[in-house]
PDB file of N, CA and C in Angstrom:
ATOM      1  N   ALA A   1       2.663 -10.204   0.082  1.00 78.00           N
ATOM      2  CA  ALA A   1       1.473 -10.896  -0.383  1.00 78.00           C
ATOM      3  C   ALA A   1       0.458  -9.868  -0.846  1.00 78.00           C
ATOM      4  N   LEU A   2      -0.205 -10.213  -1.914  1.00 85.00           N
ATOM      5  CA  LEU A   2      -1.256  -9.359  -2.459  1.00 85.00           C
ATOM      6  C   LEU A   2      -2.544 -10.145  -2.565  1.00 85.00           C
ATOM      7  N   PHE A   3      -3.650  -9.512  -2.268  1.00 89.00           N
ATOM      8  CA  PHE A   3      -4.958 -10.119  -2.467  1.00 89.00           C
ATOM      9  C   PHE A   3      -5.547  -9.517  -3.730  1.00 89.00           C
ATOM     10  N   ARG A   4      -5.826 -10.369  -4.706  1.00 90.00           N
ATOM     11  CA  ARG A   4      -6.431  -9.919  -5.950  1.00 90.00           C
ATOM     12  C   ARG A   4      -7.595 -10.842  -6.303  1.00 90.00           C
ATOM     13  N   PRO A   5      -8.840 -10.362  -6.156  1.00 92.00           N
ATOM     14  CA  PRO A   5      -9.961 -11.173  -6.627  1.00 92.00           C
ATOM     15  C   PRO A   5      -9.819 -11.414  -8.133  1.00 92.00           C
ATOM     16  N   LEU A   6     -10.245 -12.564  -8.578  1.00 93.00           N
ATOM     17  CA  LEU A   6     -10.072 -12.935  -9.975  1.00 93.00           C
ATOM     18  C   LEU A   6     -10.731 -11.930 -10.911  1.00 93.00           C
ATOM     19  N   ASP A   7     -11.870 -11.393 -10.537  1.00 93.00           N
ATOM     20  CA  ASP A   7     -12.560 -10.444 -11.417  1.00 93.00           C
ATOM     21  C   ASP A   7     -11.883  -9.081 -11.479  1.00 93.00           C
ATOM     22  N   ARG A   8     -10.890  -8.852 -10.619  1.00 94.00           N
ATOM     23  CA  ARG A   8     -10.149  -7.582 -10.632  1.00 94.00           C
ATOM     24  C   ARG A   8      -8.676  -7.782 -10.985  1.00 94.00           C
ATOM     25  N   LEU A   9      -8.353  -8.954 -11.487  1.00 94.00           N
ATOM     26  CA  LEU A   9      -6.962  -9.282 -11.802  1.00 94.00           C
ATOM     27  C   LEU A   9      -6.465  -8.467 -12.992  1.00 94.00           C
ATOM     28  N   ASN A  10      -5.337  -7.806 -12.806  1.00 94.00           N
ATOM     29  CA  ASN A  10      -4.675  -7.072 -13.882  1.00 94.00           C
ATOM     30  C   ASN A  10      -3.358  -7.786 -14.169  1.00 94.00           C
ATOM     31  N   PRO A  11      -3.304  -8.597 -15.237  1.00 93.00           N
ATOM     32  CA  PRO A  11      -2.093  -9.366 -15.520  1.00 93.00           C
ATOM     33  C   PRO A  11      -0.832  -8.511 -15.669  1.00 93.00           C
ATOM     34  N   HIS A  12      -0.997  -7.269 -16.067  1.00 93.00           N
ATOM     35  CA  HIS A  12       0.157  -6.405 -16.320  1.00 93.00           C
ATOM     36  C   HIS A  12       0.876  -5.973 -15.042  1.00 93.00           C
ATOM     37  N   GLU A  13       0.191  -5.987 -13.905  1.00 92.00           N
ATOM     38  CA  GLU A  13       0.841  -5.530 -12.675  1.00 92.00           C
ATOM     39  C   GLU A  13       1.882  -6.524 -12.162  1.00 92.00           C
ATOM     40  N   PHE A  14       1.851  -7.761 -12.623  1.00 91.00           N
ATOM     41  CA  PHE A  14       2.739  -8.778 -12.093  1.00 91.00           C
ATOM     42  C   PHE A  14       4.152  -8.734 -12.671  1.00 91.00           C
ATOM     43  N   ILE A  15       4.357  -7.993 -13.751  1.00 90.00           N
ATOM     44  CA  ILE A  15       5.702  -7.918 -14.324  1.00 90.00           C
ATOM     45  C   ILE A  15       6.656  -7.117 -13.439  1.00 90.00           C
ATOM     46  N   GLN A  16       6.132  -6.327 -12.527  1.00 91.00           N
ATOM     47  CA  GLN A  16       6.980  -5.500 -11.658  1.00 91.00           C
ATOM     48  C   GLN A  16       7.554  -6.267 -10.471  1.00 91.00           C
ATOM     49  N   PHE A  17       7.066  -7.481 -10.207  1.00 91.00           N
ATOM     50  CA  PHE A  17       7.500  -8.240  -9.041  1.00 91.00           C
ATOM     51  C   PHE A  17       8.600  -9.222  -9.407  1.00 91.00           C
ATOM     52  N   PRO A  18       9.503  -9.498  -8.457  1.00 91.00           N
ATOM     53  CA  PRO A  18      10.547 -10.486  -8.732  1.00 91.00           C
ATOM     54  C   PRO A  18       9.949 -11.894  -8.847  1.00 91.00           C
ATOM     55  N   SER A  19      10.588 -12.721  -9.639  1.00 89.00           N
ATOM     56  CA  SER A  19      10.133 -14.100  -9.839  1.00 89.00           C
ATOM     57  C   SER A  19      10.816 -15.023  -8.852  1.00 89.00           C
ATOM     58  N   PRO A  20      10.240 -16.147  -8.543  1.00 94.00           N
ATOM     59  CA  PRO A  20       8.935 -16.606  -9.011  1.00 94.00           C
ATOM     60  C   PRO A  20       7.809 -15.991  -8.183  1.00 94.00           C
ATOM     61  N   ILE A  21       6.644 -15.927  -8.771  1.00 93.00           N
ATOM     62  CA  ILE A  21       5.443 -15.448  -8.097  1.00 93.00           C
ATOM     63  C   ILE A  21       4.601 -16.673  -7.766  1.00 93.00           C
ATOM     64  N   VAL A  22       4.166 -16.766  -6.517  1.00 94.00           N
ATOM     65  CA  VAL A  22       3.357 -17.898  -6.077  1.00 94.00           C
ATOM     66  C   VAL A  22       1.892 -17.470  -6.060  1.00 94.00           C
ATOM     67  N   LEU A  23       1.069 -18.244  -6.743  1.00 95.00           N
ATOM     68  CA  LEU A  23      -0.367 -17.973  -6.781  1.00 95.00           C
ATOM     69  C   LEU A  23      -1.098 -19.034  -5.986  1.00 95.00           C
ATOM     70  N   TYR A  24      -2.055 -18.601  -5.184  1.00 95.00           N
ATOM     71  CA  TYR A  24      -2.883 -19.568  -4.466  1.00 95.00           C
ATOM     72  C   TYR A  24      -4.233 -18.941  -4.150  1.00 95.00           C
ATOM     73  N   CYS A  25      -5.195 -19.802  -3.927  1.00 94.00           N
ATOM     74  CA  CYS A  25      -6.516 -19.408  -3.460  1.00 94.00           C
ATOM     75  C   CYS A  25      -6.985 -20.487  -2.504  1.00 94.00           C
ATOM     76  N   ARG A  26      -8.234 -20.521  -2.192  1.00 95.00           N
ATOM     77  CA  ARG A  26      -8.741 -21.499  -1.235  1.00 95.00           C
ATOM     78  C   ARG A  26      -8.597 -22.923  -1.747  1.00 95.00           C
ATOM     79  N   SER A  27      -9.042 -23.171  -2.984  1.00 96.00           N
ATOM     80  CA  SER A  27      -9.043 -24.548  -3.501  1.00 96.00           C
ATOM     81  C   SER A  27      -8.097 -24.782  -4.671  1.00 96.00           C
ATOM     82  N   GLY A  28      -7.545 -23.726  -5.225  1.00 96.00           N
ATOM     83  CA  GLY A  28      -6.624 -23.857  -6.346  1.00 96.00           C
ATOM     84  C   GLY A  28      -7.241 -23.588  -7.708  1.00 96.00           C
ATOM     85  N   LYS A  29      -8.546 -23.485  -7.787  1.00 97.00           N
ATOM     86  CA  LYS A  29      -9.201 -23.279  -9.087  1.00 97.00           C
ATOM     87  C   LYS A  29      -9.014 -21.861  -9.619  1.00 97.00           C
ATOM     88  N   ARG A  30      -9.310 -20.878  -8.797  1.00 96.00           N
ATOM     89  CA  ARG A  30      -9.181 -19.486  -9.256  1.00 96.00           C
ATOM     90  C   ARG A  30      -7.739 -19.092  -9.501  1.00 96.00           C
ATOM     91  N   SER A  31      -6.818 -19.581  -8.672  1.00 96.00           N
ATOM     92  CA  SER A  31      -5.407 -19.236  -8.881  1.00 96.00           C
ATOM     93  C   SER A  31      -4.868 -19.873 -10.159  1.00 96.00           C
ATOM     94  N   ALA A  32      -5.387 -21.032 -10.549  1.00 97.00           N
ATOM     95  CA  ALA A  32      -4.983 -21.643 -11.820  1.00 97.00           C
ATOM     96  C   ALA A  32      -5.452 -20.784 -12.993  1.00 97.00           C
ATOM     97  N   ILE A  33      -6.674 -20.286 -12.903  1.00 97.00           N
ATOM     98  CA  ILE A  33      -7.200 -19.394 -13.940  1.00 97.00           C
ATOM     99  C   ILE A  33      -6.385 -18.109 -13.989  1.00 97.00           C
ATOM    100  N   ALA A  34      -6.071 -17.562 -12.816  1.00 96.00           N
ATOM    101  CA  ALA A  34      -5.272 -16.334 -12.752  1.00 96.00           C
ATOM    102  C   ALA A  34      -3.913 -16.547 -13.404  1.00 96.00           C
ATOM    103  N   GLY A  35      -3.286 -17.685 -13.128  1.00 96.00           N
ATOM    104  CA  GLY A  35      -1.990 -17.978 -13.727  1.00 96.00           C
ATOM    105  C   GLY A  35      -2.061 -18.041 -15.244  1.00 96.00           C
ATOM    106  N   GLN A  36      -3.104 -18.652 -15.761  1.00 96.00           N
ATOM    107  CA  GLN A  36      -3.274 -18.712 -17.221  1.00 96.00           C
ATOM    108  C   GLN A  36      -3.441 -17.317 -17.805  1.00 96.00           C
ATOM    109  N   ARG A  37      -4.198 -16.486 -17.126  1.00 95.00           N
ATOM    110  CA  ARG A  37      -4.400 -15.111 -17.619  1.00 95.00           C
ATOM    111  C   ARG A  37      -3.097 -14.324 -17.607  1.00 95.00           C
ATOM    112  N   ILE A  38      -2.349 -14.450 -16.529  1.00 95.00           N
ATOM    113  CA  ILE A  38      -1.088 -13.714 -16.426  1.00 95.00           C
ATOM    114  C   ILE A  38      -0.120 -14.187 -17.506  1.00 95.00           C
ATOM    115  N   LEU A  39       0.025 -15.499 -17.653  1.00 95.00           N
ATOM    116  CA  LEU A  39       0.968 -16.042 -18.639  1.00 95.00           C
ATOM    117  C   LEU A  39       0.557 -15.749 -20.072  1.00 95.00           C
ATOM    118  N   SER A  40      -0.728 -15.525 -20.319  1.00 96.00           N
ATOM    119  CA  SER A  40      -1.155 -15.183 -21.679  1.00 96.00           C
ATOM    120  C   SER A  40      -0.694 -13.783 -22.074  1.00 96.00           C
ATOM    121  N   HIS A  41      -0.311 -12.975 -21.081  1.00 94.00           N
ATOM    122  CA  HIS A  41       0.174 -11.621 -21.346  1.00 94.00           C
ATOM    123  C   HIS A  41       1.682 -11.474 -21.174  1.00 94.00           C
ATOM    124  N   HIS A  42       2.247 -12.251 -20.242  1.00 91.00           N
ATOM    125  CA  HIS A  42       3.665 -12.102 -19.931  1.00 91.00           C
ATOM    126  C   HIS A  42       4.287 -13.461 -19.621  1.00 91.00           C
ATOM    127  N   PRO A  43       5.422 -13.778 -20.216  1.00 92.00           N
ATOM    128  CA  PRO A  43       6.107 -15.039 -19.901  1.00 92.00           C
ATOM    129  C   PRO A  43       6.972 -14.886 -18.643  1.00 92.00           C
ATOM    130  N   ILE A  44       6.329 -14.875 -17.477  1.00 93.00           N
ATOM    131  CA  ILE A  44       7.068 -14.741 -16.229  1.00 93.00           C
ATOM    132  C   ILE A  44       7.001 -16.068 -15.474  1.00 93.00           C
ATOM    133  N   GLU A  45       7.869 -16.218 -14.486  1.00 95.00           N
ATOM    134  CA  GLU A  45       7.918 -17.452 -13.721  1.00 95.00           C
ATOM    135  C   GLU A  45       6.841 -17.440 -12.630  1.00 95.00           C
ATOM    136  N   LEU A  46       5.901 -18.377 -12.751  1.00 95.00           N
ATOM    137  CA  LEU A  46       4.822 -18.511 -11.779  1.00 95.00           C
ATOM    138  C   LEU A  46       4.872 -19.881 -11.138  1.00 95.00           C
ATOM    139  N   VAL A  47       4.479 -19.938  -9.886  1.00 95.00           N
ATOM    140  CA  VAL A  47       4.313 -21.195  -9.171  1.00 95.00           C
ATOM    141  C   VAL A  47       2.868 -21.226  -8.702  1.00 95.00           C
ATOM    142  N   HIS A  48       2.191 -22.333  -8.944  1.00 95.00           N
ATOM    143  CA  HIS A  48       0.794 -22.460  -8.546  1.00 95.00           C
ATOM    144  C   HIS A  48       0.681 -23.495  -7.434  1.00 95.00           C
ATOM    145  N   LEU A  49       0.033 -23.130  -6.334  1.00 95.00           N
ATOM    146  CA  LEU A  49      -0.189 -24.055  -5.227  1.00 95.00           C
ATOM    147  C   LEU A  49      -1.411 -24.906  -5.564  1.00 95.00           C
ATOM    148  N   GLN A  50      -1.144 -26.060  -6.142  1.00 95.00           N
ATOM    149  CA  GLN A  50      -2.220 -26.954  -6.560  1.00 95.00           C
ATOM    150  C   GLN A  50      -3.020 -27.411  -5.343  1.00 95.00           C
ATOM    151  N   GLY A  51      -4.324 -27.282  -5.430  1.00 97.00           N
ATOM    152  CA  GLY A  51      -5.190 -27.638  -4.309  1.00 97.00           C
ATOM    153  C   GLY A  51      -5.423 -26.498  -3.336  1.00 97.00           C
ATOM    154  N   GLY A  52      -4.712 -25.402  -3.537  1.00 96.00           N
ATOM    155  CA  GLY A  52      -4.912 -24.206  -2.735  1.00 96.00           C
ATOM    156  C   GLY A  52      -4.497 -24.336  -1.284  1.00 96.00           C
ATOM    157  N   ILE A  53      -4.949 -23.378  -0.492  1.00 94.00           N
ATOM    158  CA  ILE A  53      -4.582 -23.343   0.921  1.00 94.00           C
ATOM    159  C   ILE A  53      -5.208 -24.514   1.669  1.00 94.00           C
ATOM    160  N   LEU A  54      -6.317 -25.050   1.148  1.00 95.00           N
ATOM    161  CA  LEU A  54      -6.911 -26.229   1.776  1.00 95.00           C
ATOM    162  C   LEU A  54      -5.957 -27.419   1.710  1.00 95.00           C
ATOM    163  N   ALA A  55      -5.314 -27.615   0.568  1.00 96.00           N
ATOM    164  CA  ALA A  55      -4.348 -28.707   0.424  1.00 96.00           C
ATOM    165  C   ALA A  55      -3.116 -28.453   1.295  1.00 96.00           C
ATOM    166  N   TRP A  56      -2.699 -27.202   1.380  1.00 94.00           N
ATOM    167  CA  TRP A  56      -1.554 -26.834   2.223  1.00 94.00           C
ATOM    168  C   TRP A  56      -1.829 -27.229   3.675  1.00 94.00           C
ATOM    169  N   LYS A  57      -3.004 -26.851   4.177  1.00 93.00           N
ATOM    170  CA  LYS A  57      -3.358 -27.177   5.559  1.00 93.00           C
ATOM    171  C   LYS A  57      -3.534 -28.680   5.744  1.00 93.00           C
ATOM    172  N   ALA A  58      -4.138 -29.351   4.765  1.00 95.00           N
ATOM    173  CA  ALA A  58      -4.345 -30.795   4.855  1.00 95.00           C
ATOM    174  C   ALA A  58      -3.022 -31.549   4.911  1.00 95.00           C
ATOM    175  N   ALA A  59      -1.988 -30.984   4.313  1.00 95.00           N
ATOM    176  CA  ALA A  59      -0.659 -31.603   4.341  1.00 95.00           C
ATOM    177  C   ALA A  59       0.050 -31.363   5.667  1.00 95.00           C
ATOM    178  N   GLY A  60      -0.560 -30.555   6.538  1.00 93.00           N
ATOM    179  CA  GLY A  60       0.007 -30.321   7.857  1.00 93.00           C
ATOM    180  C   GLY A  60       0.901 -29.110   7.972  1.00 93.00           C
ATOM    181  N   TYR A  61       0.971 -28.296   6.920  1.00 93.00           N
ATOM    182  CA  TYR A  61       1.795 -27.094   6.991  1.00 93.00           C
ATOM    183  C   TYR A  61       1.074 -26.012   7.780  1.00 93.00           C
ATOM    184  N   SER A  62       1.847 -25.160   8.435  1.00 90.00           N
ATOM    185  CA  SER A  62       1.248 -24.101   9.242  1.00 90.00           C
ATOM    186  C   SER A  62       0.911 -22.896   8.373  1.00 90.00           C
ATOM    187  N   THR A  63       0.029 -22.062   8.896  1.00 87.00           N
ATOM    188  CA  THR A  63      -0.335 -20.810   8.249  1.00 87.00           C
ATOM    189  C   THR A  63      -0.177 -19.691   9.259  1.00 87.00           C
ATOM    190  N   VAL A  64      -0.061 -18.495   8.780  1.00 82.00           N
ATOM    191  CA  VAL A  64       0.030 -17.327   9.644  1.00 82.00           C
ATOM    192  C   VAL A  64      -1.242 -16.526   9.439  1.00 82.00           C
ATOM    193  N   ILE A  65      -1.891 -16.188  10.548  1.00 77.00           N
ATOM    194  CA  ILE A  65      -3.122 -15.420  10.471  1.00 77.00           C
ATOM    195  C   ILE A  65      -2.953 -14.120  11.236  1.00 77.00           C
ATOM    196  N   SER A  66      -3.716 -13.129  10.861  1.00 72.00           N
ATOM    197  CA  SER A  66      -3.665 -11.825  11.502  1.00 72.00           C
ATOM    198  C   SER A  66      -5.084 -11.443  11.885  1.00 72.00           C
ATOM    199  N   ASP A  67      -5.227 -10.753  13.013  1.00 67.00           N
ATOM    200  CA  ASP A  67      -6.549 -10.269  13.387  1.00 67.00           C
ATOM    201  C   ASP A  67      -6.557  -8.741  13.344  1.00 67.00           C
ATOM    202  N   ASP A  68      -7.630  -8.139  13.792  1.00 61.00           N
ATOM    203  CA  ASP A  68      -7.780  -6.683  13.715  1.00 61.00           C
ATOM    204  C   ASP A  68      -6.765  -5.911  14.556  1.00 61.00           C
ATOM    205  N   THR A  69      -6.108  -6.569  15.498  1.00 59.00           N
ATOM    206  CA  THR A  69      -5.150  -5.873  16.351  1.00 59.00           C
ATOM    207  C   THR A  69      -3.736  -5.921  15.778  1.00 59.00           C
ATOM    208  N   ASP A  70      -3.605  -6.406  14.553  1.00 56.00           N
ATOM    209  CA  ASP A  70      -2.315  -6.527  13.879  1.00 56.00           C
ATOM    210  C   ASP A  70      -1.384  -7.531  14.539  1.00 56.00           C
ATOM    211  N   SER A  71      -1.907  -8.376  15.418  1.00 54.00           N
ATOM    212  CA  SER A  71      -1.058  -9.423  15.970  1.00 54.00           C
ATOM    213  C   SER A  71      -1.072 -10.601  15.004  1.00 54.00           C
ATOM    214  N   ILE A  72       0.026 -11.307  14.954  1.00 49.00           N
ATOM    215  CA  ILE A  72       0.166 -12.423  14.028  1.00 49.00           C
ATOM    216  C   ILE A  72       0.336 -13.695  14.834  1.00 49.00           C
ATOM    217  N   LYS A  73      -0.403 -14.719  14.443  1.00 54.00           N
ATOM    218  CA  LYS A  73      -0.330 -16.002  15.126  1.00 54.00           C
ATOM    219  C   LYS A  73      -0.048 -17.092  14.098  1.00 54.00           C
ATOM    220  N   THR A  74       0.710 -18.091  14.502  1.00 54.00           N
ATOM    221  CA  THR A  74       0.929 -19.248  13.646  1.00 54.00           C
ATOM    222  C   THR A  74      -0.101 -20.296  14.008  1.00 54.00           C
ATOM    223  N   GLN A  75      -0.748 -20.817  12.997  1.00 57.00           N
ATOM    224  CA  GLN A  75      -1.779 -21.821  13.199  1.00 57.00           C
ATOM    225  C   GLN A  75      -1.319 -23.096  12.519  1.00 57.00           C
ATOM    226  N   SER A  76      -1.176 -24.147  13.273  1.00 57.00           N
ATOM    227  CA  SER A  76      -0.720 -25.404  12.721  1.00 57.00           C
ATOM    228  C   SER A  76      -1.875 -26.375  12.611  1.00 57.00           C
ATOM    229  N   THR A  77      -1.921 -27.088  11.513  1.00 55.00           N
ATOM    230  CA  THR A  77      -2.945 -28.102  11.330  1.00 55.00           C
ATOM    231  C   THR A  77      -2.306 -29.482  11.284  1.00 55.00           C
ATOM    232  N   ALA A  78      -1.074 -29.555  11.734  1.00 54.00           N
ATOM    233  CA  ALA A  78      -0.367 -30.845  11.720  1.00 54.00           C
ATOM    234  C   ALA A  78      -1.069 -31.829  12.638  1.00 54.00           C
ATOM    235  N   PRO A  79      -1.153 -33.082  12.211  1.00 52.00           N
ATOM    236  CA  PRO A  79      -1.793 -34.075  13.062  1.00 52.00           C
ATOM    237  C   PRO A  79      -1.024 -34.283  14.357  1.00 52.00           C
ATOM    238  N   LYS A  80      -1.759 -34.519  15.422  1.00 48.00           N
ATOM    239  CA  LYS A  80      -1.129 -34.792  16.715  1.00 48.00           C
ATOM    240  C   LYS A  80      -0.547 -36.205  16.695  1.00 48.00           C
ATOM    241  N   THR A  81       0.617 -36.359  17.291  1.00 49.00           N
ATOM    242  CA  THR A  81       1.244 -37.672  17.359  1.00 49.00           C
ATOM    243  C   THR A  81       1.137 -38.198  18.776  1.00 49.00           C
ATOM    244  N   ALA A  82       1.033 -39.505  18.904  1.00 48.00           N
ATOM    245  CA  ALA A  82       0.948 -40.133  20.215  1.00 48.00           C
ATOM    246  C   ALA A  82       2.304 -40.083  20.909  1.00 48.00           C
ATOM    247  N   PRO A  83       2.332 -39.934  22.255  1.00 46.00           N
ATOM    248  CA  PRO A  83       3.620 -39.852  22.971  1.00 46.00           C
ATOM    249  C   PRO A  83       4.367 -41.155  22.949  1.00 46.00           C
TER     250      PRO A  83
END
């Protein structure tokens, strides 16, 4: 995974990575713009997470988070079900 702010996006660096490349941001707006910029320079296979990580979490999928101690935790936002 790479973190690239939209204002520092270099479309040319993405040709070195294997396809498909998945783009996402918090809400999906910036990653959609990034995808358009990348595709305007290179016809590579991109996947865009529509709605961003917010939509991913709202759908109940888990995320992996890391803190300063380099430990990794899985965080689930799946709705609780009644017993």
